[in-house]
Amino acid sequence: KSYWVFHHISQLKLIQLFVPLTICCLLVFQGSLFSQSNGINFDQVAPVIEQHCTPCHTGNHLGPMPFTTYEEIRSYGEMIKFVLENKIMPPWLPKTDYSKIQHDRTVSDEEILLIKNWVDGGMQPGNLKPNNRLKIPGERGDKSGSFTSCMEHSFEQYGIYKDQYQVFVIPLNNPHPLLAKNIQLQPGNKKIVRSCKVSVGTSDKWASMDDWDPRYGYYSFGGLGAVPSFKYWHSWSPFNPDSKEAIKFLPPKSILLFEVHYGPTGAPGFDSTCVSFDTLSFGKDNALVRSGPLLNLNNISKKIDSIPSNKTTRVHSSIELPFAVQIHALTPEANLLCRNMEVYATKPSGEVIPLLKITDWLIDWAEKYHFEESIVLPKGTVIHSLVTYNNTTENPHNPAYPPISMKWGHGMFRERFEMVFDYSLCDTINSNFRLAPVPSVENGENVRIDYYSEKTDTVTVELVSLSKENYSHKMKFPISRGPGFIGLPTSKMPIGNYHLKIVDSRGSLIAEDFLILLREVGFFR
């Protein structure tokens, strides 16, 4: 009995000794973990926030809260951790491991872990002063060019927490063709402007589009509603501005079409956006960047008039390049049924060049994607695109419930398919003749082809279809010395993509480009 008492007293003393020892060890271990987390301070976190978050969250841009100082970022630390861990922010659609795109906003797993540990460790301040501001891209203030064109009136954006799209028609009234360089877009109100794509038109159809909407400009969800001469001539977003170095062409009497995407806000706001650029006269030295929808409904493999309901539809399109091109950027077009897309090129050698891959398409975050380095594709390269449309209840973005069949066109209950390329011609065929970018046109419209020639001649314009019909057509035109243009009728031509070739009187090829003749399925079709 005495042994039993002694034994249990000894056990109790051991427990009394062991428990504090265990607690002490746990506290030491936990303290080491805590100190390890505290080893991460704001000095290490700031560059990640500055690169991926601050371009929008400046206090003067669309991001609803500023992330420019330690105190601002610390107050939203838990939220930043949550949206990064769940891949909600920052918005970036292309797959980083597929191709190299400029302004990549993908946050790496290592950067996410760094933010998580900093937040969990108490968000230590580091050596930066709490009120020191992070670098804000573009905050220096870009200098305006010699020519500035703005919206004629301020536009009131409704504060209804909903994305809004409005197109503004802005005539330039330039009597002669121009070259624009150092192009810069200045949003009138960066708190509501999420992005702006600028296209160029020349016909009076844009005035009728503008008259259709009683407000300034006209409403547009998913496109301009008609075919512009040069689609996405320039683009802007706070985190992905278009290249200022590129030189672009403006035909006479150009009309700028501002396709402005206003982000969701809770209060009404006013905007008057401008574009500025320096101008040059169109002449023989014109290494121009061209833009056009090289992949469109004309060159899809299987004709599809509409996206059927309760089905997933895959659309394949391809074009074989009749000459070498240098691709700078790519702008995909799709509405709400689209879920993923892939664009790649196959060279004549068999080498596959990945261009763009998106596995979770969202129209509200659509952009022009600039390659880190321009991609040269030789003659004979075939460019492919694969786009998947999900018109079922499994698509959370489907605007119709139950799903309905949706035709091609513009609007929330329509669907789109185009891949617009920014490209340059690789070769200068003839130093005495320069061809301006050839506009895209709607079927039935005439094509104005601007040129600059060092001599007078009679040329042959040959159009060779790049589709399966193998249609070709030749016309002769006199050309004069200096700047001039050729008026090309298209009313009897079938829609499609064409290889446009210009041959001089001796039979030598002196210039070539794409001519894209589209049948528009817009608002009034």
XYZ file of C-alpha atoms in Angstrom:
525
model
C 0.000 0.000 0.000
C 2.814 2.409 0.913
C 4.553 1.407 -2.350
C 1.400 2.211 -4.320
C 1.187 5.662 -2.690
C 4.883 6.329 -3.228
C 4.701 5.215 -6.841
C 1.805 7.518 -7.718
C 3.316 10.424 -5.839
C 6.455 9.930 -7.901
C 4.376 9.794 -11.088
C 2.625 13.002 -10.089
C 5.928 14.746 -9.483
C 7.183 13.571 -12.862
C 4.002 14.896 -14.499
C 4.371 18.179 -12.604
C 7.906 18.416 -13.894
C 7.084 17.215 -17.462
C 4.086 19.461 -18.162
C 5.877 22.783 -17.588
C 8.836 21.427 -19.537
C 6.553 20.464 -22.445
C 4.775 23.794 -22.391
C 8.114 25.552 -22.347
C 9.331 23.533 -25.352
C 6.102 24.241 -27.238
C 6.399 27.926 -26.475
C 10.003 27.933 -27.646
C 9.014 26.070 -30.857
C 6.032 28.309 -31.443
C 8.191 31.347 -30.729
C 10.725 30.217 -33.285
C 7.931 29.865 -35.882
C 6.600 33.288 -34.975
C 10.018 34.854 -35.165
C 10.499 33.112 -38.523
C 7.291 34.749 -39.817
C 8.386 38.044 -38.296
C 11.572 37.763 -40.299
C 9.501 38.875 -43.302
C 8.927 42.609 -43.321
C 7.392 45.195 -45.585
C 10.703 45.813 -47.386
C 10.382 42.334 -48.932
C 6.644 42.588 -49.608
C 6.606 46.088 -51.145
C 8.119 45.119 -54.560
C 5.443 42.405 -55.020
C 2.608 44.822 -54.220
C 4.208 47.515 -56.361
C 4.448 45.224 -59.393
C 1.114 43.404 -59.196
C -1.322 45.643 -57.284
C -0.336 49.316 -57.240
C -0.831 49.998 -60.998
C -4.616 49.867 -60.386
C -4.780 50.648 -56.666
C -3.355 54.168 -56.620
C -6.271 56.044 -55.072
C -6.790 57.701 -58.463
C -7.445 54.602 -60.583
C -10.172 52.013 -60.829
C -8.971 49.955 -57.840
C -11.410 50.940 -55.066
C -8.746 51.157 -52.340
C -5.184 52.545 -52.560
C -2.128 50.326 -52.016
C 0.615 52.955 -52.074
C 1.940 53.055 -48.471
C 2.635 50.589 -45.680
C -0.358 51.793 -43.654
C -2.745 51.426 -46.594
C -1.511 47.945 -47.456
C -1.454 46.808 -43.811
C -5.112 47.809 -43.344
C -6.099 45.464 -46.206
C -3.524 42.768 -45.474
C -5.978 39.942 -44.793
C -7.982 40.776 -47.898
C -4.844 40.901 -50.072
C -3.815 37.504 -48.724
C -7.281 36.065 -49.477
C -7.570 37.306 -53.086
C -4.019 36.184 -53.899
C -4.425 32.724 -52.399
C -7.705 32.229 -54.283
C -6.297 33.644 -57.572
C -9.007 36.348 -57.676
C -6.551 39.200 -58.149
C -4.672 40.536 -59.982
C -6.609 39.938 -63.223
C -4.525 38.218 -65.903
C -5.988 35.807 -68.460
C -3.058 34.365 -70.493
C -1.240 31.258 -69.311
C 2.242 32.372 -68.332
C 3.890 29.037 -69.137
C 2.528 29.035 -72.728
C 4.006 32.203 -74.239
C 5.854 35.329 -73.140
C 3.484 38.304 -72.866
C 4.444 41.806 -71.693
C 3.101 43.232 -68.419
C 2.513 39.734 -67.006
C 0.642 40.227 -63.721
C 0.739 36.583 -62.615
C 1.731 36.311 -58.960
C 4.009 33.325 -58.388
C 3.392 30.734 -55.665
C 6.543 31.971 -53.917
C 5.242 35.549 -53.905
C 1.854 34.435 -52.579
C 3.577 32.495 -49.764
C 5.673 35.568 -48.973
C 2.537 37.723 -48.600
C 0.803 35.014 -46.538
C 3.719 34.686 -44.112
C 4.016 38.456 -43.803
C 0.322 38.805 -42.942
C 0.355 35.820 -40.562
C 3.497 37.175 -38.937
C 1.889 40.445 -37.939
C 2.694 42.537 -41.041
C 6.013 43.908 -39.781
C 6.899 47.359 -41.185
C 10.584 46.989 -42.096
C 12.920 49.907 -42.805
C 10.675 51.850 -45.171
C 8.972 54.772 -43.510
C 5.255 54.006 -42.992
C 4.123 56.895 -45.191
C 6.638 56.451 -48.016
C 4.747 55.913 -51.268
C 5.460 53.042 -53.617
C 6.318 53.757 -57.242
C 3.198 54.262 -59.332
C 3.639 53.487 -63.073
C 2.951 56.479 -65.294
C 2.501 58.852 -62.360
C 5.261 61.113 -63.717
C 2.778 62.415 -66.261
C 3.204 61.645 -69.929
C 3.811 64.565 -72.263
C 1.081 65.125 -74.804
C 1.875 64.888 -78.492
C 1.562 67.692 -81.017
C -1.988 66.586 -81.921
C -4.710 65.973 -79.329
C -8.277 64.809 -79.898
C -10.827 64.449 -77.094
C -14.400 63.393 -76.517
C -16.619 66.335 -77.424
C -18.698 66.053 -74.235
C -18.325 64.504 -70.815
C -20.044 61.158 -70.494
C -21.870 60.263 -67.261
C -21.267 56.692 -66.180
C -23.991 55.276 -63.960
C -22.907 54.266 -60.444
C -24.718 50.912 -60.403
C -21.877 48.474 -59.620
C -22.010 47.159 -63.193
C -19.505 47.167 -66.052
C -20.575 49.530 -68.822
C -19.398 49.837 -72.439
C -19.793 52.968 -74.562
C -18.375 53.921 -77.983
C -17.563 57.547 -78.823
C -17.246 58.777 -82.421
C -14.519 61.418 -82.837
C -13.819 62.805 -86.348
C -10.238 63.994 -86.934
C -11.007 65.994 -90.120
C -7.513 65.377 -91.493
C -7.538 66.170 -95.250
C -4.469 64.041 -95.993
C -3.141 60.677 -94.790
C -0.947 60.905 -91.693
C 1.433 58.818 -89.680
C 0.964 58.866 -85.911
C 3.756 58.148 -83.459
C 4.145 58.538 -79.693
C 0.454 57.699 -79.331
C -0.808 58.188 -75.777
C -4.316 57.826 -74.420
C -5.294 59.917 -71.409
C -8.460 58.754 -69.591
C -10.472 61.684 -68.357
C -11.380 59.829 -65.156
C -9.070 56.969 -64.194
C -11.377 56.010 -61.319
C -13.991 54.710 -63.754
C -12.120 53.929 -67.014
C -10.989 50.302 -66.934
C -9.751 50.196 -70.530
C -10.096 51.888 -73.891
C -9.587 50.424 -77.358
C -9.247 52.908 -80.219
C -10.262 51.819 -83.720
C -10.258 53.878 -86.929
C -13.161 54.268 -89.364
C -13.792 56.460 -92.392
C -17.447 56.038 -93.431
C -20.609 57.850 -92.324
C -22.082 54.663 -90.812
C -20.599 55.629 -87.449
C -22.770 58.755 -87.308
C -25.915 56.613 -87.634
C -24.613 54.349 -84.850
C -24.122 57.418 -82.674
C -27.647 58.718 -83.453
C -29.134 55.374 -82.386
C -28.338 56.082 -78.684
C -29.844 59.302 -77.211
C -26.876 59.656 -74.842
C -23.451 60.882 -75.940
C -21.814 58.031 -77.853
C -23.619 54.721 -78.157
C -23.940 51.652 -75.960
C -22.032 48.590 -77.069
C -21.555 45.271 -75.343
C -19.058 43.236 -77.281
C -17.755 45.234 -80.198
C -18.302 48.353 -82.245
C -21.390 47.112 -84.082
C -19.867 47.501 -87.563
C -16.557 46.921 -89.368
C -13.887 49.604 -88.799
C -11.024 50.214 -91.207
C -8.391 49.432 -88.573
C -9.598 47.580 -85.507
C -7.777 48.185 -82.219
C -5.428 50.725 -83.791
C -4.385 51.615 -80.229
C -5.337 50.385 -76.761
C -4.911 51.411 -73.135
C -5.396 50.005 -69.654
C -3.722 51.179 -66.419
C -1.529 48.080 -66.278
C -1.085 47.362 -70.005
C -0.608 50.439 -72.214
C -0.023 50.040 -75.938
C 3.446 50.654 -77.357
C 4.300 54.331 -77.864
C 7.141 53.493 -80.254
C 4.874 51.998 -82.924
C 4.052 54.175 -85.937
C 0.437 53.862 -87.129
C -1.343 55.023 -90.279
C -4.348 57.365 -90.412
C -6.266 57.619 -93.710
C -7.809 60.954 -94.774
C -10.932 61.988 -92.847
C -10.234 59.424 -90.141
C -12.801 58.841 -87.439
C -11.476 57.639 -84.091
C -13.747 55.197 -82.285
C -13.162 55.134 -78.534
C -14.507 51.832 -77.174
C -14.430 52.633 -73.452
C -15.004 50.039 -70.746
C -16.185 51.654 -67.515
C -15.633 49.524 -64.444
C -18.249 48.920 -61.754
C -18.508 51.756 -59.228
C -21.043 52.774 -56.601
C -21.287 56.444 -57.522
C -21.840 58.213 -60.856
C -18.741 59.593 -62.537
C -17.927 61.775 -65.544
C -15.318 61.043 -68.181
C -13.815 62.908 -71.118
C -10.993 60.793 -72.554
C -8.371 62.123 -74.996
C -5.717 60.702 -77.294
C -2.581 62.559 -78.339
C 0.169 61.804 -80.826
C 2.855 63.369 -82.957
C 2.210 63.406 -86.705
C 4.335 62.794 -89.781
C 3.461 63.092 -93.434
C 2.956 59.781 -95.176
C 6.005 59.137 -97.348
C 8.451 56.482 -98.420
C 9.945 55.850 -94.945
C 7.057 54.140 -93.232
C 7.853 51.059 -91.179
C 4.245 50.867 -90.029
C 2.481 48.614 -87.555
C -0.712 47.260 -89.126
C -3.788 45.838 -87.418
C -6.441 43.486 -88.742
C -8.612 40.482 -87.812
C -6.549 37.840 -89.627
C -8.635 35.104 -87.966
C -12.377 35.618 -88.281
C -15.619 33.921 -89.333
C -14.355 33.777 -92.936
C -11.691 31.203 -92.204
C -13.256 28.853 -89.669
C -12.945 25.191 -90.641
C -16.645 24.363 -90.326
C -19.351 26.934 -90.971
C -21.330 27.676 -87.802
C -24.265 30.081 -87.980
C -24.967 30.040 -84.247
C -23.849 28.500 -80.950
C -26.466 25.822 -80.112
C -28.001 25.681 -76.649
C -27.078 23.027 -74.067
C -23.890 22.169 -75.937
C -20.197 22.944 -75.887
C -18.993 24.091 -79.321
C -15.382 24.217 -80.453
C -14.428 26.558 -83.295
C -11.218 26.100 -85.283
C -9.855 28.777 -87.596
C -6.635 28.983 -89.589
C -4.830 31.109 -92.146
C -1.710 30.334 -94.189
C 0.596 33.333 -94.492
C 1.341 34.228 -98.135
C 4.347 36.306 -97.032
C 6.500 36.709 -93.926
C 5.141 38.852 -91.077
C 6.356 40.088 -87.727
C 3.642 39.802 -85.057
C 3.693 42.297 -82.180
C 0.384 41.789 -80.390
C -2.853 39.830 -80.426
C -6.366 40.911 -79.354
C -8.957 38.117 -79.029
C -12.697 38.835 -79.288
C -15.426 36.801 -77.610
C -18.443 37.400 -75.378
C -19.928 35.444 -72.463
C -20.225 31.913 -73.825
C -16.494 31.622 -74.493
C -14.510 29.734 -71.863
C -11.078 29.065 -73.342
C -8.929 29.720 -76.399
C -5.566 28.791 -77.844
C -3.645 30.450 -80.690
C -0.481 28.930 -82.176
C 1.499 28.912 -85.426
C 3.030 26.019 -87.337
C 6.036 26.957 -89.470
C 6.743 25.190 -92.790
C 9.532 23.326 -90.957
C 6.939 21.834 -88.590
C 8.029 23.927 -85.602
C 5.059 24.994 -83.440
C 5.113 28.535 -82.011
C 2.708 29.075 -79.056
C 1.119 32.524 -79.197
C -1.698 32.752 -76.644
C -3.593 30.436 -74.312
C -6.486 31.402 -72.015
C -8.332 28.784 -69.962
C -10.776 31.057 -68.118
C -11.981 33.780 -70.482
C -13.651 36.860 -68.972
C -14.742 39.644 -71.305
C -14.460 42.241 -68.530
C -10.689 41.657 -68.382
C -10.033 41.309 -72.131
C -6.945 43.184 -73.364
C -4.499 43.526 -76.226
C -1.618 41.170 -75.462
C 1.844 42.356 -76.514
C 4.572 39.768 -76.940
C 7.790 40.376 -75.019
C 9.621 40.054 -78.317
C 7.990 40.367 -81.722
C 7.596 36.994 -83.431
C 8.729 36.556 -87.037
C 6.689 33.993 -88.985
C 7.928 33.006 -92.464
C 5.869 32.601 -95.597
C 3.862 29.368 -95.496
C 3.312 29.464 -91.734
C -0.202 28.416 -90.712
C -1.753 30.282 -87.764
C -4.424 28.318 -85.873
C -6.932 29.245 -83.213
C -9.134 26.952 -81.134
C -11.968 28.578 -79.171
C -14.474 26.758 -76.961
C -17.982 28.126 -76.265
C -19.964 26.629 -73.407
C -23.690 27.281 -73.901
C -24.878 25.170 -70.956
C -25.930 25.838 -67.379
C -22.413 24.819 -66.298
C -21.098 28.126 -67.671
C -21.511 30.619 -64.786
C -21.299 33.544 -67.244
C -24.087 32.350 -69.552
C -26.546 35.284 -69.737
C -29.523 33.050 -70.608
C -31.220 30.602 -68.240
C -32.267 28.210 -69.572
C -29.654 28.428 -72.366
C -30.782 29.603 -75.809
C -29.157 29.341 -79.235
C -27.014 32.438 -79.865
C -26.084 33.854 -83.263
C -22.896 35.681 -84.146
C -23.018 39.406 -83.531
C -22.786 42.147 -80.927
C -24.706 42.299 -77.678
C -25.105 40.270 -74.533
C -27.202 37.582 -76.265
C -24.841 37.237 -79.228
C -21.405 35.696 -79.564
C -18.214 36.828 -81.297
C -15.135 35.312 -82.880
C -12.146 37.323 -84.113
C -8.401 37.401 -83.473
C -6.983 40.826 -84.285
C -3.236 40.941 -84.989
C -0.790 43.836 -84.776
C 1.831 42.992 -87.396
C 4.502 44.427 -89.668
C 5.658 43.334 -93.094
C 9.109 41.796 -92.890
C 10.347 42.734 -96.359
C 10.531 45.979 -98.300
C 9.993 44.628 -101.804
C 10.590 47.876 -103.716
C 12.265 50.962 -102.278
C 10.457 53.202 -104.777
C 6.947 52.228 -103.657
C 5.339 52.134 -100.216
C 1.938 50.666 -99.502
C -0.055 52.011 -96.563
C -1.883 49.473 -94.377
C -4.886 48.123 -96.274
C -8.137 48.616 -94.322
C -10.644 45.915 -93.450
C -14.010 46.587 -95.071
C -17.599 45.461 -94.871
C -18.884 43.689 -97.977
C -20.132 46.189 -100.553
C -17.857 49.020 -99.411
C -15.065 50.317 -101.614
C -11.475 49.998 -100.429
C -9.151 52.980 -100.402
C -5.544 51.837 -100.810
C -3.061 54.625 -100.052
C 0.468 54.518 -101.435
C 3.604 56.608 -101.934
C 5.429 56.197 -105.255
C 8.719 57.582 -106.536
C 7.531 57.392 -110.137
C 4.477 57.358 -112.399
C 3.377 53.942 -113.627
C 0.442 51.641 -114.363
C 0.112 48.874 -111.808
C -1.929 45.709 -111.557
C -3.747 44.989 -108.300
C -4.241 41.246 -107.904
C -6.461 39.740 -105.211
C -6.014 36.053 -104.398
C -8.444 34.457 -101.965
C -6.875 32.762 -98.944
C -9.962 30.604 -98.438
C -10.914 27.355 -100.141
C -12.716 29.006 -103.084
C -9.412 30.050 -104.763
C -11.035 33.223 -106.100
C -8.687 35.693 -107.814
C -9.227 39.016 -109.541
C -6.954 41.527 -111.348
C -7.467 45.246 -112.020
C -5.184 47.881 -113.553
C -4.753 51.402 -112.152
C -2.567 54.391 -113.067
C -0.468 55.698 -110.184
C 1.173 59.100 -109.851
C 4.394 60.231 -108.261
C 4.167 61.078 -104.558
C 1.255 60.195 -102.284
C -1.887 58.834 -103.921
C -4.576 56.221 -103.598
C -6.391 53.479 -105.496
C -10.160 53.087 -105.175
C -10.916 49.374 -105.252
C -14.562 48.216 -105.702
C -15.560 45.115 -103.740
C -19.294 44.770 -104.418
C -18.835 41.713 -106.659
C -16.166 40.062 -104.534
C -17.047 37.220 -102.136
C -16.306 37.879 -98.479
C -13.036 36.456 -97.233
C -9.360 37.075 -96.561
C -7.269 38.041 -99.578
C -3.620 38.269 -100.493
C -3.374 41.690 -102.131
C -0.452 42.044 -104.552
C 0.623 45.102 -106.529
C 2.676 44.469 -109.678
C 4.334 47.207 -111.727
C 4.235 47.573 -115.525
C 7.302 45.324 -115.887
C 5.554 42.488 -114.059
C 7.558 42.833 -110.821
C 5.886 42.529 -107.423
C 6.341 45.854 -105.616
C 4.002 45.551 -102.574
C 1.635 43.170 -100.783
C -0.629 42.994 -97.747
C -3.859 41.424 -96.495
C -7.291 42.616 -97.586
C -10.029 41.420 -95.223
C -13.582 41.626 -96.542
C -16.135 40.892 -93.803
C -19.879 40.463 -93.564
C -20.783 42.331 -90.427
C -23.391 40.838 -88.111
C -23.936 43.941 -86.017
C -26.676 45.831 -84.230
C -28.869 46.478 -87.277
C -28.704 43.040 -88.912
